[in-house]
PDB file of C-alpha atoms in Angstrom:
ATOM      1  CA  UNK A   1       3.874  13.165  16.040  1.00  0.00           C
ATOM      2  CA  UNK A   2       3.955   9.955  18.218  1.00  0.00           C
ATOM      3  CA  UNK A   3       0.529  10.558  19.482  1.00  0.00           C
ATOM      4  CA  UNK A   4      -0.296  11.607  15.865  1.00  0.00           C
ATOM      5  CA  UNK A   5       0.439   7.622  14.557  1.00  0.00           C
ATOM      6  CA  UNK A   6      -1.078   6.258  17.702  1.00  0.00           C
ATOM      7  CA  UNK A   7      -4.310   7.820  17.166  1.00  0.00           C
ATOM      8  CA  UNK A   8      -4.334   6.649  13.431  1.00  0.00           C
ATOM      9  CA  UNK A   9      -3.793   2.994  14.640  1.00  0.00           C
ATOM     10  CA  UNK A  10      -6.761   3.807  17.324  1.00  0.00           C
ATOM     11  CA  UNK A  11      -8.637   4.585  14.502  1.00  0.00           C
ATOM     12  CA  UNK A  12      -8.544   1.781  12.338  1.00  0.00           C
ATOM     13  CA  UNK A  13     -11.111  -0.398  13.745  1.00  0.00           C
ATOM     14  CA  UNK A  14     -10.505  -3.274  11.632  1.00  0.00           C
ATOM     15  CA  UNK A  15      -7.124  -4.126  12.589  1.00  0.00           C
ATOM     16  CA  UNK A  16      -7.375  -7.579  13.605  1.00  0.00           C
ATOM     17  CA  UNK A  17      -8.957  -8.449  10.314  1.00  0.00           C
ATOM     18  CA  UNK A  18      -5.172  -7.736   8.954  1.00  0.00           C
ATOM     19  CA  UNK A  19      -3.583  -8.938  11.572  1.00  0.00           C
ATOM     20  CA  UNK A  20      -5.881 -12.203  10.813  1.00  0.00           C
ATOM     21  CA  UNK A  21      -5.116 -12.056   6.984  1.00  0.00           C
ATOM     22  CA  UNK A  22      -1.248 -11.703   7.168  1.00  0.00           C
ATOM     23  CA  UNK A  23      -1.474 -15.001   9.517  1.00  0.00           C
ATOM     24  CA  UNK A  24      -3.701 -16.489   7.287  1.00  0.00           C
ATOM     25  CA  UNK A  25      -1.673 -15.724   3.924  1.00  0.00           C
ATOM     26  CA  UNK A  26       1.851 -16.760   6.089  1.00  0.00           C
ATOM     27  CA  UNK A  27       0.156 -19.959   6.912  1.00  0.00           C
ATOM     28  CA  UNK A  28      -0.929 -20.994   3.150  1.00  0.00           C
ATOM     29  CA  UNK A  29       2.297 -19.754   1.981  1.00  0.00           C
ATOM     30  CA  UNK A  30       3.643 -22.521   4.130  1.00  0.00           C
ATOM     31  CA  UNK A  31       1.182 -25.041   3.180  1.00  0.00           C
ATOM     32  CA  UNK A  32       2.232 -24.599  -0.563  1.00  0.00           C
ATOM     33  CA  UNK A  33       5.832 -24.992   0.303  1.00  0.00           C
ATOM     34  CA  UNK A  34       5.587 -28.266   2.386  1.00  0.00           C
ATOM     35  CA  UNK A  35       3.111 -29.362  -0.822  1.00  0.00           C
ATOM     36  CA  UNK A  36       6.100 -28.648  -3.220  1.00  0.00           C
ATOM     37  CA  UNK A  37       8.353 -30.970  -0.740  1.00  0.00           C
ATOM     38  CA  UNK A  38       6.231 -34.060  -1.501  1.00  0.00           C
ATOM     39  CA  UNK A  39       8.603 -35.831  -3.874  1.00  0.00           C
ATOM     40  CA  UNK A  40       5.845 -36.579  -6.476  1.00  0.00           C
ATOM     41  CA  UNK A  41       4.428 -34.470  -9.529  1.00  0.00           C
ATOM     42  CA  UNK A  42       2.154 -31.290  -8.718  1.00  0.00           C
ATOM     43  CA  UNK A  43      -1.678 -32.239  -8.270  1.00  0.00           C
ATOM     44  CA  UNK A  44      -4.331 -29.999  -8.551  1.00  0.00           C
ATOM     45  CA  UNK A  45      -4.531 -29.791  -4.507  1.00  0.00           C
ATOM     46  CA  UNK A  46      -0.631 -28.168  -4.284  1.00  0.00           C
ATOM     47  CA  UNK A  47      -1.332 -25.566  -7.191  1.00  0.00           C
ATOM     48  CA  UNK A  48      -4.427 -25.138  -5.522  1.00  0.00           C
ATOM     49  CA  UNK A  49      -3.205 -24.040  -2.296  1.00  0.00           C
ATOM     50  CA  UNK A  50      -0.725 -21.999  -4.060  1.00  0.00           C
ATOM     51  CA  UNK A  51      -3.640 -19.825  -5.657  1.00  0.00           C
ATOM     52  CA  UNK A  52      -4.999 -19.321  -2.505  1.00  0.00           C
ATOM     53  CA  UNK A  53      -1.975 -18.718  -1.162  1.00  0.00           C
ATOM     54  CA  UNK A  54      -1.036 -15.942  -3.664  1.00  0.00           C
ATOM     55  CA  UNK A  55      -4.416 -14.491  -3.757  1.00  0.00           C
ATOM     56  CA  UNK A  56      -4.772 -13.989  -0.165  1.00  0.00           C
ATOM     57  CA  UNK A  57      -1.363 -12.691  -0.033  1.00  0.00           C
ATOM     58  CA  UNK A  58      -2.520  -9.701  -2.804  1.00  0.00           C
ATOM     59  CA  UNK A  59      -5.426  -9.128  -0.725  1.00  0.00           C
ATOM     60  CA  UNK A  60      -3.260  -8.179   2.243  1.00  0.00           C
ATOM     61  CA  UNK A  61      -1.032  -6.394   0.886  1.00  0.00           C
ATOM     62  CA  UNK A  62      -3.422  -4.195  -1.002  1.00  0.00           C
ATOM     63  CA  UNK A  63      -5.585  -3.721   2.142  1.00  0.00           C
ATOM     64  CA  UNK A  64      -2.192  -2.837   4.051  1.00  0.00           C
ATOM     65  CA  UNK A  65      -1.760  -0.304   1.242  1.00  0.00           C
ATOM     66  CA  UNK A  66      -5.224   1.676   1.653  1.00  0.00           C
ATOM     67  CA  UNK A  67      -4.790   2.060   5.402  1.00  0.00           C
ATOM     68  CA  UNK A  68      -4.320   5.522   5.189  1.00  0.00           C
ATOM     69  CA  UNK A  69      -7.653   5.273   3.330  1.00  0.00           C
ATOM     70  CA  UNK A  70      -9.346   3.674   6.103  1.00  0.00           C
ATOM     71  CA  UNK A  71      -8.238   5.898   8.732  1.00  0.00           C
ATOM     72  CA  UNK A  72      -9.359   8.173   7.188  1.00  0.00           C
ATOM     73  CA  UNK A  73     -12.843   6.804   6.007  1.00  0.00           C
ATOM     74  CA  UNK A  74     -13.312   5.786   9.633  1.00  0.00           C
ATOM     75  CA  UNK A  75     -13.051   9.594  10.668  1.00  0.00           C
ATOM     76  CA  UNK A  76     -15.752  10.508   8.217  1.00  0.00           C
ATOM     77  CA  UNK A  77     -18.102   7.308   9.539  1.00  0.00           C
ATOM     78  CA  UNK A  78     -17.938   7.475  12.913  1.00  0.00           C
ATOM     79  CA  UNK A  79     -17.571  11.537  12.998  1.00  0.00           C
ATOM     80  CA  UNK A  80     -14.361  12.245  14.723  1.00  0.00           C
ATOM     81  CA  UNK A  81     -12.981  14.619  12.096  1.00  0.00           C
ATOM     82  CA  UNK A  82     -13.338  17.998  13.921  1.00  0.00           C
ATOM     83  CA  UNK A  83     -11.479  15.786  17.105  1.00  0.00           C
ATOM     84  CA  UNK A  84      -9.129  14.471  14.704  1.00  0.00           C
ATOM     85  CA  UNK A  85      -7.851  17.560  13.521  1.00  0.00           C
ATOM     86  CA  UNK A  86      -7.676  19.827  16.420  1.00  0.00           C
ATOM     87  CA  UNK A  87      -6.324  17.200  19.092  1.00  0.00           C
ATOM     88  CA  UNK A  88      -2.380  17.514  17.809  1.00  0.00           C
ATOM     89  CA  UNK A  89      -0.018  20.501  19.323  1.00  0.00           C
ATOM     90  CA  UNK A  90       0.581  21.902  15.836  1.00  0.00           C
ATOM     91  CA  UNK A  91      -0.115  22.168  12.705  1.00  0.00           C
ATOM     92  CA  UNK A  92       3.427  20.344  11.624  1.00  0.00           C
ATOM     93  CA  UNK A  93       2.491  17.157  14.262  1.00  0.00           C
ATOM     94  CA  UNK A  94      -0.840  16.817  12.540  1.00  0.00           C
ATOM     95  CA  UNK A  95       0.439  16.682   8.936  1.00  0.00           C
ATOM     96  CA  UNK A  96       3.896  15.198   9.728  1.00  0.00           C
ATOM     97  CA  UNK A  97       1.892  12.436  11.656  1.00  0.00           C
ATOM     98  CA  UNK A  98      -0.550  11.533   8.368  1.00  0.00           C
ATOM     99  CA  UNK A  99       3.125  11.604   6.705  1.00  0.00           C
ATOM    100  CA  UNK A 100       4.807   9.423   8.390  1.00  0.00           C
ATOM    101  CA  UNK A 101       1.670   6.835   8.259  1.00  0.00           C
ATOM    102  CA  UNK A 102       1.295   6.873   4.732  1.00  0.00           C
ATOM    103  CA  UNK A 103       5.473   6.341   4.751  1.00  0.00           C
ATOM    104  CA  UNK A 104       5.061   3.377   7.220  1.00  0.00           C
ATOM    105  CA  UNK A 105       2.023   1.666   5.941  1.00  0.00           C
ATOM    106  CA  UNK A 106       3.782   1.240   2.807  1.00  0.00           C
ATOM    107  CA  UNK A 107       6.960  -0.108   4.224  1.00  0.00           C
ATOM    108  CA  UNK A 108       5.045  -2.588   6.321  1.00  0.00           C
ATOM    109  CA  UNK A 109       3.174  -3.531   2.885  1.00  0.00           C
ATOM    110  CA  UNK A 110       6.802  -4.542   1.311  1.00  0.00           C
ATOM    111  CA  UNK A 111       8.421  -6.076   4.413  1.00  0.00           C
ATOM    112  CA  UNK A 112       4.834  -8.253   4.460  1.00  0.00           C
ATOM    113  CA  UNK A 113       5.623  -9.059   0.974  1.00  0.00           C
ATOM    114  CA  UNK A 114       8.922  -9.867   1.164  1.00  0.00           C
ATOM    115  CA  UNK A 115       7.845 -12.196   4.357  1.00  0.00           C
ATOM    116  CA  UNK A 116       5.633 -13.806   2.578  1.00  0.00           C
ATOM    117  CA  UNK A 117       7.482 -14.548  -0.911  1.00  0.00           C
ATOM    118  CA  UNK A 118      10.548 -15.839   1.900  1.00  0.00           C
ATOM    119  CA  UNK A 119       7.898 -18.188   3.115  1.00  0.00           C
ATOM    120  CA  UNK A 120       6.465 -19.339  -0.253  1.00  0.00           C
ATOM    121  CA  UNK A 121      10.005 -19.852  -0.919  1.00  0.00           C
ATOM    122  CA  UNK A 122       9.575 -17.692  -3.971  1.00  0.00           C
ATOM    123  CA  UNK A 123      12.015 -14.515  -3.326  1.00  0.00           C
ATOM    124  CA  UNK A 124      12.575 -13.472  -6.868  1.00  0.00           C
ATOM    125  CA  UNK A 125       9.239 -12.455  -6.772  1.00  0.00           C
ATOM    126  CA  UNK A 126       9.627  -9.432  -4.033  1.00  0.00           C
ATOM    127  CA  UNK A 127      10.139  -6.916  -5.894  1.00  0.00           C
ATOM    128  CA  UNK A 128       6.862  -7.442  -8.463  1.00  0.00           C
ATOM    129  CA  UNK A 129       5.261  -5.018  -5.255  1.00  0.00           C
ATOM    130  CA  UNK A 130       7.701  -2.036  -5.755  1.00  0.00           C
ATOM    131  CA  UNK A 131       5.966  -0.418  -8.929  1.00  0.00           C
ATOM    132  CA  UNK A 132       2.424  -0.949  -6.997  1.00  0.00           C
ATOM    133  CA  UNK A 133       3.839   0.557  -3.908  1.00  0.00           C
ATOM    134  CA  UNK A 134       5.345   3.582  -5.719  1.00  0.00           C
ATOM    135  CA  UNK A 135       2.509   4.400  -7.437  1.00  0.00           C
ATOM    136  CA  UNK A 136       0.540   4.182  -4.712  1.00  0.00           C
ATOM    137  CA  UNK A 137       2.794   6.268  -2.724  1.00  0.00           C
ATOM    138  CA  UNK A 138       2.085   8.919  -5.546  1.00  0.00           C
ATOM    139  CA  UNK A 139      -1.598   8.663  -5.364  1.00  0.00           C
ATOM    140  CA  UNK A 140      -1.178   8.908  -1.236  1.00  0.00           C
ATOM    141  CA  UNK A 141       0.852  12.329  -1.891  1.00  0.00           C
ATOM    142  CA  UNK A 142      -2.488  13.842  -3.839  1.00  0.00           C
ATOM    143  CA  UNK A 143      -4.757  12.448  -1.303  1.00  0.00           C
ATOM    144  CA  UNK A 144      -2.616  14.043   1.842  1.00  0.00           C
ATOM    145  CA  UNK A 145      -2.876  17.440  -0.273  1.00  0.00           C
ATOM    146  CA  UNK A 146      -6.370  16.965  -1.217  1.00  0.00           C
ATOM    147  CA  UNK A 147      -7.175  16.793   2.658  1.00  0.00           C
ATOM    148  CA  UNK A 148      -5.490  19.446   4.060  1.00  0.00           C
ATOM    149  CA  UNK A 149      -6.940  21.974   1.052  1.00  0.00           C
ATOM    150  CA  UNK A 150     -10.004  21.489   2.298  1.00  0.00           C
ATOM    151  CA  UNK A 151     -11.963  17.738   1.681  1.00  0.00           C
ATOM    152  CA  UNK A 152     -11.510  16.649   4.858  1.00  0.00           C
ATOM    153  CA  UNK A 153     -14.172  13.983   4.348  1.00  0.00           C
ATOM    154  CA  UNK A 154     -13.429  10.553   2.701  1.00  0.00           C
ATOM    155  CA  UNK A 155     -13.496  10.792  -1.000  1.00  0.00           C
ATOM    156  CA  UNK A 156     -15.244   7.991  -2.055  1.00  0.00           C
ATOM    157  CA  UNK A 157     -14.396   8.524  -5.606  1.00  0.00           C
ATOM    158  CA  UNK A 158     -10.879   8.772  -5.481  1.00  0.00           C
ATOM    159  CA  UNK A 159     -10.777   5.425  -3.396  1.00  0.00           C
ATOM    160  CA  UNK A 160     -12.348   3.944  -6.396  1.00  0.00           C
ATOM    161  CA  UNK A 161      -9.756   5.563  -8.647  1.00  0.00           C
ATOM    162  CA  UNK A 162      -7.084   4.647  -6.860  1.00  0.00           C
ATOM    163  CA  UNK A 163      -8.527   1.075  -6.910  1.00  0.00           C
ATOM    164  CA  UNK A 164      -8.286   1.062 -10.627  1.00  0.00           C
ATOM    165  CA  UNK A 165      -5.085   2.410 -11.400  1.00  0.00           C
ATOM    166  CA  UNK A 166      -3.356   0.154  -8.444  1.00  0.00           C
ATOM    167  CA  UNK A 167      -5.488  -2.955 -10.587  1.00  0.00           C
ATOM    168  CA  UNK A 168      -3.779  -1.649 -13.462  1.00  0.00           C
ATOM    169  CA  UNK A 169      -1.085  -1.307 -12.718  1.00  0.00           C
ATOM    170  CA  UNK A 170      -1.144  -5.137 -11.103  1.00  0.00           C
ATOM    171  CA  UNK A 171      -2.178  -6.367 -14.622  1.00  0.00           C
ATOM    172  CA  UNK A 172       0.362  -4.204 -17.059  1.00  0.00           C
ATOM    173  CA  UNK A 173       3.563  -4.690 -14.607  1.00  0.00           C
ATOM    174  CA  UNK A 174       3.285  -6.902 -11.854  1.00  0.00           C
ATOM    175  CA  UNK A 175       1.670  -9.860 -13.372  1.00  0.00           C
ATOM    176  CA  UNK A 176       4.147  -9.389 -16.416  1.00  0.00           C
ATOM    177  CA  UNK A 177       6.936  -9.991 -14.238  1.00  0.00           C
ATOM    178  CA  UNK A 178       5.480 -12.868 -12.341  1.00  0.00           C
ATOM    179  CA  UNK A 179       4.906 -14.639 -15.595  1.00  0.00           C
ATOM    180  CA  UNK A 180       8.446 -13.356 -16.494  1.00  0.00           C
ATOM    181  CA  UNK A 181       9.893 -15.329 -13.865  1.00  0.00           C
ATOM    182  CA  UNK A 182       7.260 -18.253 -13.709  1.00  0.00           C
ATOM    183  CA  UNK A 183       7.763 -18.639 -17.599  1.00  0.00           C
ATOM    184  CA  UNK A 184      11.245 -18.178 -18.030  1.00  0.00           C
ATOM    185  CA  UNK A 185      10.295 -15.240 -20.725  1.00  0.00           C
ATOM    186  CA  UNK A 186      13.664 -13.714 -20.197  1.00  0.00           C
ATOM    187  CA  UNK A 187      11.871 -10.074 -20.968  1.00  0.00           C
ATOM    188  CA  UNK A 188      15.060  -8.728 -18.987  1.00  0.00           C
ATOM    189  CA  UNK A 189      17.255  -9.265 -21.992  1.00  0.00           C
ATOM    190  CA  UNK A 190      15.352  -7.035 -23.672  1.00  0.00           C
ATOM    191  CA  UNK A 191      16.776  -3.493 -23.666  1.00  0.00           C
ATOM    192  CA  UNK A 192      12.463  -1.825 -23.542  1.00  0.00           C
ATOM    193  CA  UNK A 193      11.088  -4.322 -21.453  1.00  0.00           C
ATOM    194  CA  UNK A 194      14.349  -4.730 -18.986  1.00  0.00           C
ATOM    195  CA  UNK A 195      13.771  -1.242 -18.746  1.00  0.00           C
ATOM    196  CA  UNK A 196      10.120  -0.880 -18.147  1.00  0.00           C
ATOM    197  CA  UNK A 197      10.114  -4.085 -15.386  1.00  0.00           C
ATOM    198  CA  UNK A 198      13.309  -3.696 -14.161  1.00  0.00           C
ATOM    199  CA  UNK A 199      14.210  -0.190 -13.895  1.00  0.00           C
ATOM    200  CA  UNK A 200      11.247   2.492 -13.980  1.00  0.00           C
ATOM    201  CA  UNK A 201       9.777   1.064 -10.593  1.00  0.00           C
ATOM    202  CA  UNK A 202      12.698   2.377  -8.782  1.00  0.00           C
ATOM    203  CA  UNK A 203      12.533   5.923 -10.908  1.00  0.00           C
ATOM    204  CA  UNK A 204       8.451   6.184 -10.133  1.00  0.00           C
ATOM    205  CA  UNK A 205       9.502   5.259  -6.251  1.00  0.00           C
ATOM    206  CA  UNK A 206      12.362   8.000  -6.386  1.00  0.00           C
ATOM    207  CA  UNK A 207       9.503  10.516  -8.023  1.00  0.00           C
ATOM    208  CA  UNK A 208       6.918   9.434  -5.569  1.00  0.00           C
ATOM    209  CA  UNK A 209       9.336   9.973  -2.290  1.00  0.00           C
ATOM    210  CA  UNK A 210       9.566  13.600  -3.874  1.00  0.00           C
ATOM    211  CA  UNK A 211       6.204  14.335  -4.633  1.00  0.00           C
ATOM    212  CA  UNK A 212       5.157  13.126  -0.920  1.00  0.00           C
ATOM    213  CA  UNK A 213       7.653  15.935   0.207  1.00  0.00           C
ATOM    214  CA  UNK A 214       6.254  18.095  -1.542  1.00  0.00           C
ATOM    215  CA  UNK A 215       2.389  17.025  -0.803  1.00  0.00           C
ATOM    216  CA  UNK A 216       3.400  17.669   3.080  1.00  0.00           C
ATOM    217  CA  UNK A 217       4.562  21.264   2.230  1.00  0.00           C
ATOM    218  CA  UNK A 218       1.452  22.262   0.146  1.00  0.00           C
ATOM    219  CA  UNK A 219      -0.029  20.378   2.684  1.00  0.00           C
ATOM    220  CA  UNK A 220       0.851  22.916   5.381  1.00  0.00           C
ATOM    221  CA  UNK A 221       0.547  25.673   3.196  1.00  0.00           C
ATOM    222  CA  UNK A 222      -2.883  25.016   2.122  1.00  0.00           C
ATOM    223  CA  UNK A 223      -3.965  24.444   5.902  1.00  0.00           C
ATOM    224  CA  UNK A 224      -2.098  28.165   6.671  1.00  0.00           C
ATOM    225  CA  UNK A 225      -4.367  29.566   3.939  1.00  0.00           C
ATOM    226  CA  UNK A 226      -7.161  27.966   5.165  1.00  0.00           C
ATOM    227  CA  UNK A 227      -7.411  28.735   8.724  1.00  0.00           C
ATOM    228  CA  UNK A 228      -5.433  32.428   7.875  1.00  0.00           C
ATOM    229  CA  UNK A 229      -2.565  31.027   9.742  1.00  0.00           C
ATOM    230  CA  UNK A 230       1.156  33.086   9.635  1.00  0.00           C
TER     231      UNK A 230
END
């Protein structure tokens, strides 16, 4: 399993690109928070590095989101797949390992987050990235099962599908409770929308975390069937 999560990190080529980015966001985070220090009314240049900031601090975050996406598009492209998924001891290392990646890429996502909003000095903003993670941890769960029953190449379609509905979901919940916060819209004392911002990430996380169970079981079944494995 070990070996398993090493070999994904192998894998993705592009690794110092994020490693780059997350410095890069950390840095402008900072930048905006020494601009707010300046005892003098905003200018343009402080709510412009706060953009930038913010922006490049989405970007990360969704790109440490898709890794499991780009491991795996990087063992279509460079051809590795029939390596890839005969090089673990068994069948439950192989799966487990994709698992526990999808599990950890996602954590990493939030504890960048929560980094970041920490730096920006914005904290009441950390948990605008829970509804995005857990329904991206849903989308992961169909993915795993869709590889394992038999598309073991990258599905270029359901990348772009899974682009969408994380942009969506950005728009229609995270974004409302930015401006929620940033606008003092007090949507939380509202019985519908307390519950929709407030509550129902942590349900769709709770229904995601059991739907990824149950993706690595199908998972293992559909692999048995497959390979007419006991």
């Amino acid at each position: 399993m070990y070996k398993q999560l090493m070999t994904g990190l192998v894998l993705i080529k592009e690794k110092y690109i994020y490693l780059l980015l997350i410095v890069m966001s950390l840095l402008l985070a900072a930048l905006s928070f020494m601009n707010q220090q300046v005892p003098i009314e905003r200018n343009q240049d402080t709510i412009i590095s706060m953009s930038f900031a913010e922006t490049a601090a989405l970007v990360t975050f969704f790109l440490l989101l898709t890794l499991f996406f780009t491991k795996h598009h990087n063992i279509t492209r460079y051809k590795v797949s029939e390596w890839y998924y005969i090089q673990p001891s068994s069948l439950k290392s192989l799966i487990l390992g994709d698992l526990l990646f999808i599990i950890i890429t996602h954590l990493l996502s939030y504890i960048y987050w929560v980094v970041f909003n920490l730096v920006n000095q914005t904290p009441e903003k950390t948990n605008m990235s829970l509804m995005v993670i857990a329904v991206s941890l849903m989308l992961h769960s169909i993915y795993l099962f869709m590889i394992y029953k038999g598309h073991n190449h990258f599905n270029t379609i359901y990348s772009i599908i899974y682009t969408v509905i994380l942009l969506i979901t950005l728009g229609f919940h995270a974004f409302i409770m930015r401006n929620d916060v940033e606008m003092s819209l007090n949507l939380s004392r509202m019985a519908g929308w307390n519950f929709y911002l407030y509550q129902l990430p942590y349900l769709i996380l709770a229904a995601s975390i059991v739907l990824l169970i149950g993706a690595y079981f199908l998972a293992r079944h559909q692999f048995n069937k497959r390979h007419h494995l006991a």
